[in-house]
Tab-separated table of N, CA and C in Angstrom:
chain	number	residue	atom	x	y	z
A	1	MET	N	124.478	96.726	94.467
A	1	MET	CA	124.319	98.064	95.015
A	1	MET	C	122.938	98.177	95.657
A	2	TRP	N	122.875	98.679	96.836
A	2	TRP	CA	121.622	98.724	97.578
A	2	TRP	C	120.872	100.038	97.417
A	3	PHE	N	121.521	101.088	96.938
A	3	PHE	CA	120.863	102.393	96.863
A	3	PHE	C	119.646	102.414	95.939
A	4	PRO	N	119.680	101.806	94.740
A	4	PRO	CA	118.469	101.811	93.899
A	4	PRO	C	117.283	101.096	94.546
A	5	ARG	N	117.542	100.026	95.306
A	5	ARG	CA	116.437	99.342	95.991
A	5	ARG	C	115.870	100.223	97.100
A	6	LEU	N	116.714	100.998	97.776
A	6	LEU	CA	116.245	101.919	98.806
A	6	LEU	C	115.352	102.988	98.190
A	7	VAL	N	115.799	103.554	97.099
A	7	VAL	CA	115.006	104.586	96.410
A	7	VAL	C	113.688	103.993	95.914
A	8	GLY	N	113.740	102.765	95.396
A	8	GLY	CA	112.523	102.104	94.931
A	8	GLY	C	111.535	101.852	96.056
A	9	ALA	N	112.034	101.430	97.210
A	9	ALA	CA	111.157	101.186	98.360
A	9	ALA	C	110.521	102.487	98.835
A	10	LEU	N	111.288	103.558	98.881
A	10	LEU	CA	110.742	104.854	99.297
A	10	LEU	C	109.733	105.379	98.275
A	11	ALA	N	110.036	105.216	96.995
A	11	ALA	CA	109.095	105.660	95.958
A	11	ALA	C	107.794	104.871	96.029
A	12	ALA	N	107.886	103.569	96.286
A	12	ALA	CA	106.674	102.754	96.411
A	12	ALA	C	105.844	103.185	97.613
A	13	ALA	N	106.500	103.482	98.736
A	13	ALA	CA	105.773	103.938	99.927
A	13	ALA	C	105.059	105.258	99.645
A	14	TRP	N	105.734	106.193	98.994
A	14	TRP	CA	105.110	107.475	98.677
A	14	TRP	C	103.990	107.318	97.656
A	15	ALA	N	104.147	106.404	96.707
A	15	ALA	CA	103.090	106.177	95.713
A	15	ALA	C	101.826	105.646	96.384
A	16	VAL	N	101.994	104.712	97.312
A	16	VAL	CA	100.833	104.178	98.042
A	16	VAL	C	100.161	105.283	98.851
A	17	LEU	N	100.950	106.133	99.495
A	17	LEU	CA	100.375	107.226	100.277
A	17	LEU	C	99.656	108.238	99.386
A	18	LEU	N	100.201	108.504	98.222
A	18	LEU	CA	99.551	109.446	97.303
A	18	LEU	C	98.238	108.884	96.779
A	19	VAL	N	98.222	107.607	96.454
A	19	VAL	CA	96.973	106.972	96.010
A	19	VAL	C	95.938	107.011	97.130
A	20	ALA	N	96.381	106.769	98.373
A	20	ALA	CA	95.449	106.804	99.506
A	20	ALA	C	94.868	108.205	99.709
A	21	LEU	N	95.649	109.226	99.429
A	21	LEU	CA	95.149	110.593	99.575
A	21	LEU	C	94.174	110.956	98.463
A	22	LEU	N	94.462	110.503	97.246
A	22	LEU	CA	93.634	110.880	96.104
A	22	LEU	C	92.479	109.922	95.837
A	23	ALA	N	92.452	108.782	96.491
A	23	ALA	CA	91.413	107.775	96.234
A	23	ALA	C	89.990	108.291	96.444
A	24	PRO	N	89.721	109.133	97.450
A	24	PRO	CA	88.339	109.603	97.632
A	24	PRO	C	87.886	110.649	96.612
A	25	SER	N	88.729	111.084	95.720
A	25	SER	CA	88.358	112.142	94.767
A	25	SER	C	87.125	111.820	93.931
A	26	PRO	N	86.915	110.576	93.470
A	26	PRO	CA	85.700	110.303	92.678
A	26	PRO	C	84.410	110.287	93.500
A	27	LEU	N	84.500	110.335	94.796
A	27	LEU	CA	83.299	110.334	95.630
A	27	LEU	C	82.502	111.616	95.405
A	28	PRO	N	81.232	111.634	95.763
A	28	PRO	CA	80.431	112.864	95.626
A	28	PRO	C	81.062	114.015	96.421
A	29	THR	N	80.876	115.217	95.936
A	29	THR	CA	81.512	116.376	96.569
A	29	THR	C	81.012	116.610	97.985
A	30	ALA	N	79.834	116.121	98.305
A	30	ALA	CA	79.323	116.282	99.672
A	30	ALA	C	80.167	115.494	100.680
A	31	TRP	N	80.859	114.473	100.232
A	31	TRP	CA	81.678	113.660	101.139
A	31	TRP	C	83.070	114.235	101.349
A	32	HIS	N	83.528	115.126	100.488
A	32	HIS	CA	84.890	115.636	100.576
A	32	HIS	C	85.226	116.296	101.913
A	33	PRO	N	84.342	117.112	102.504
A	33	PRO	CA	84.701	117.675	103.814
A	33	PRO	C	84.869	116.604	104.889
A	34	VAL	N	84.156	115.509	104.772
A	34	VAL	CA	84.275	114.436	105.758
A	34	VAL	C	85.560	113.652	105.539
A	35	VAL	N	85.818	113.293	104.283
A	35	VAL	CA	86.990	112.465	103.967
A	35	VAL	C	88.278	113.260	104.140
A	36	HIS	N	88.279	114.497	103.692
A	36	HIS	CA	89.473	115.336	103.800
A	36	HIS	C	89.343	116.329	104.957
A	37	SER	N	88.917	115.831	106.095
A	37	SER	CA	88.820	116.682	107.283
A	37	SER	C	90.229	116.967	107.804
A	38	PRO	N	90.377	117.978	108.641
A	38	PRO	CA	91.710	118.267	109.190
A	38	PRO	C	92.325	117.079	109.935
A	39	ALA	N	91.496	116.306	110.601
A	39	ALA	CA	92.028	115.157	111.331
A	39	ALA	C	92.559	114.088	110.378
A	40	SER	N	91.822	113.787	109.319
A	40	SER	CA	92.286	112.752	108.395
A	40	SER	C	93.511	113.217	107.614
A	41	VAL	N	93.560	114.482	107.243
A	41	VAL	CA	94.735	115.002	106.544
A	41	VAL	C	95.937	115.040	107.493
A	42	GLY	N	95.710	115.354	108.755
A	42	GLY	CA	96.795	115.327	109.733
A	42	GLY	C	97.336	113.923	109.943
A	43	LEU	N	96.435	112.946	110.004
A	43	LEU	CA	96.893	111.557	110.125
A	43	LEU	C	97.653	111.124	108.882
A	44	TRP	N	97.193	111.553	107.705
A	44	TRP	CA	97.912	111.231	106.479
A	44	TRP	C	99.310	111.855	106.509
A	45	ALA	N	99.412	113.109	106.952
A	45	ALA	CA	100.716	113.778	107.002
A	45	ALA	C	101.657	113.062	107.979
A	46	LEU	N	101.130	112.648	109.118
A	46	LEU	CA	101.945	111.899	110.077
A	46	LEU	C	102.402	110.571	109.472
A	47	THR	N	101.500	109.898	108.782
A	47	THR	CA	101.854	108.646	108.119
A	47	THR	C	102.890	108.889	107.020
A	48	ALA	N	102.779	109.997	106.311
A	48	ALA	CA	103.737	110.309	105.255
A	48	ALA	C	105.137	110.514	105.824
A	49	LEU	N	105.231	110.968	107.052
A	49	LEU	CA	106.541	111.135	107.684
A	49	LEU	C	107.093	109.831	108.227
A	50	VAL	N	106.228	108.967	108.733
A	50	VAL	CA	106.669	107.748	109.424
A	50	VAL	C	106.771	106.539	108.491
A	51	ALA	N	105.861	106.406	107.544
A	51	ALA	CA	105.781	105.200	106.712
A	51	ALA	C	107.066	104.877	105.946
A	52	PRO	N	107.756	105.843	105.335
A	52	PRO	CA	108.989	105.478	104.629
A	52	PRO	C	110.039	104.837	105.540
A	53	PHE	N	110.148	105.296	106.763
A	53	PHE	CA	111.098	104.697	107.701
A	53	PHE	C	110.674	103.277	108.083
A	54	VAL	N	109.374	103.084	108.255
A	54	VAL	CA	108.866	101.747	108.588
A	54	VAL	C	109.134	100.783	107.436
A	55	VAL	N	108.913	101.241	106.209
A	55	VAL	CA	109.186	100.399	105.041
A	55	VAL	C	110.661	100.020	104.993
A	56	CYS	N	111.529	100.969	105.257
A	56	CYS	CA	112.967	100.681	105.227
A	56	CYS	C	113.373	99.705	106.327
A	57	VAL	N	112.803	99.835	107.515
A	57	VAL	CA	113.133	98.908	108.601
A	57	VAL	C	112.626	97.508	108.283
A	58	LEU	N	111.394	97.407	107.775
A	58	LEU	CA	110.824	96.089	107.493
A	58	LEU	C	111.489	95.406	106.306
A	59	ARG	N	111.966	96.147	105.362
A	59	ARG	CA	112.554	95.586	104.149
A	59	ARG	C	114.071	95.776	104.078
A	60	TRP	N	114.719	95.992	105.207
A	60	TRP	CA	116.142	96.311	105.193
A	60	TRP	C	116.990	95.193	104.580
A	61	GLU	N	116.697	93.930	104.868
A	61	GLU	CA	117.510	92.849	104.309
A	61	GLU	C	117.379	92.818	102.784
A	62	TRP	N	116.186	93.031	102.277
A	62	TRP	CA	116.007	93.070	100.831
A	62	TRP	C	116.721	94.278	100.236
A	63	ILE	N	116.630	95.418	100.895
A	63	ILE	CA	117.297	96.622	100.404
A	63	ILE	C	118.808	96.424	100.392
A	64	ARG	N	119.320	95.863	101.451
A	64	ARG	CA	120.765	95.723	101.604
A	64	ARG	C	121.360	94.596	100.759
A	65	HIS	N	120.685	93.433	100.731
A	65	HIS	CA	121.284	92.266	100.099
A	65	HIS	C	120.513	91.757	98.884
A	66	GLY	N	119.302	92.227	98.658
A	66	GLY	CA	118.535	91.799	97.498
A	66	GLY	C	117.879	90.449	97.656
A	67	ARG	N	117.688	89.996	98.869
A	67	ARG	CA	116.999	88.719	99.078
A	67	ARG	C	115.889	88.907	100.099
A	68	ARG	N	114.959	87.950	100.098
A	68	ARG	CA	113.807	88.035	100.995
A	68	ARG	C	114.198	87.722	102.426
A	69	GLN	N	113.402	88.274	103.341
A	69	GLN	CA	113.586	87.933	104.757
A	69	GLN	C	113.029	86.557	105.020
A	70	ARG	N	113.559	85.905	106.009
A	70	ARG	CA	113.050	84.572	106.384
A	70	ARG	C	112.096	84.669	107.520
């Protein structure tokens, strides 16, 4: 069944994006306006919309058949 692998790939993509968004949190508070500027948050939001589809296209053979691409 390919559906659990699809869900796993999407969950992994979202987990990586969430870590990328929260990674600057331990930085000094003076850096937060720079790191979380409207432009960087907008790019993150665009990536959050596009990245899951890219992951599915790149890993489609693994999702569908459970084997690595050649």
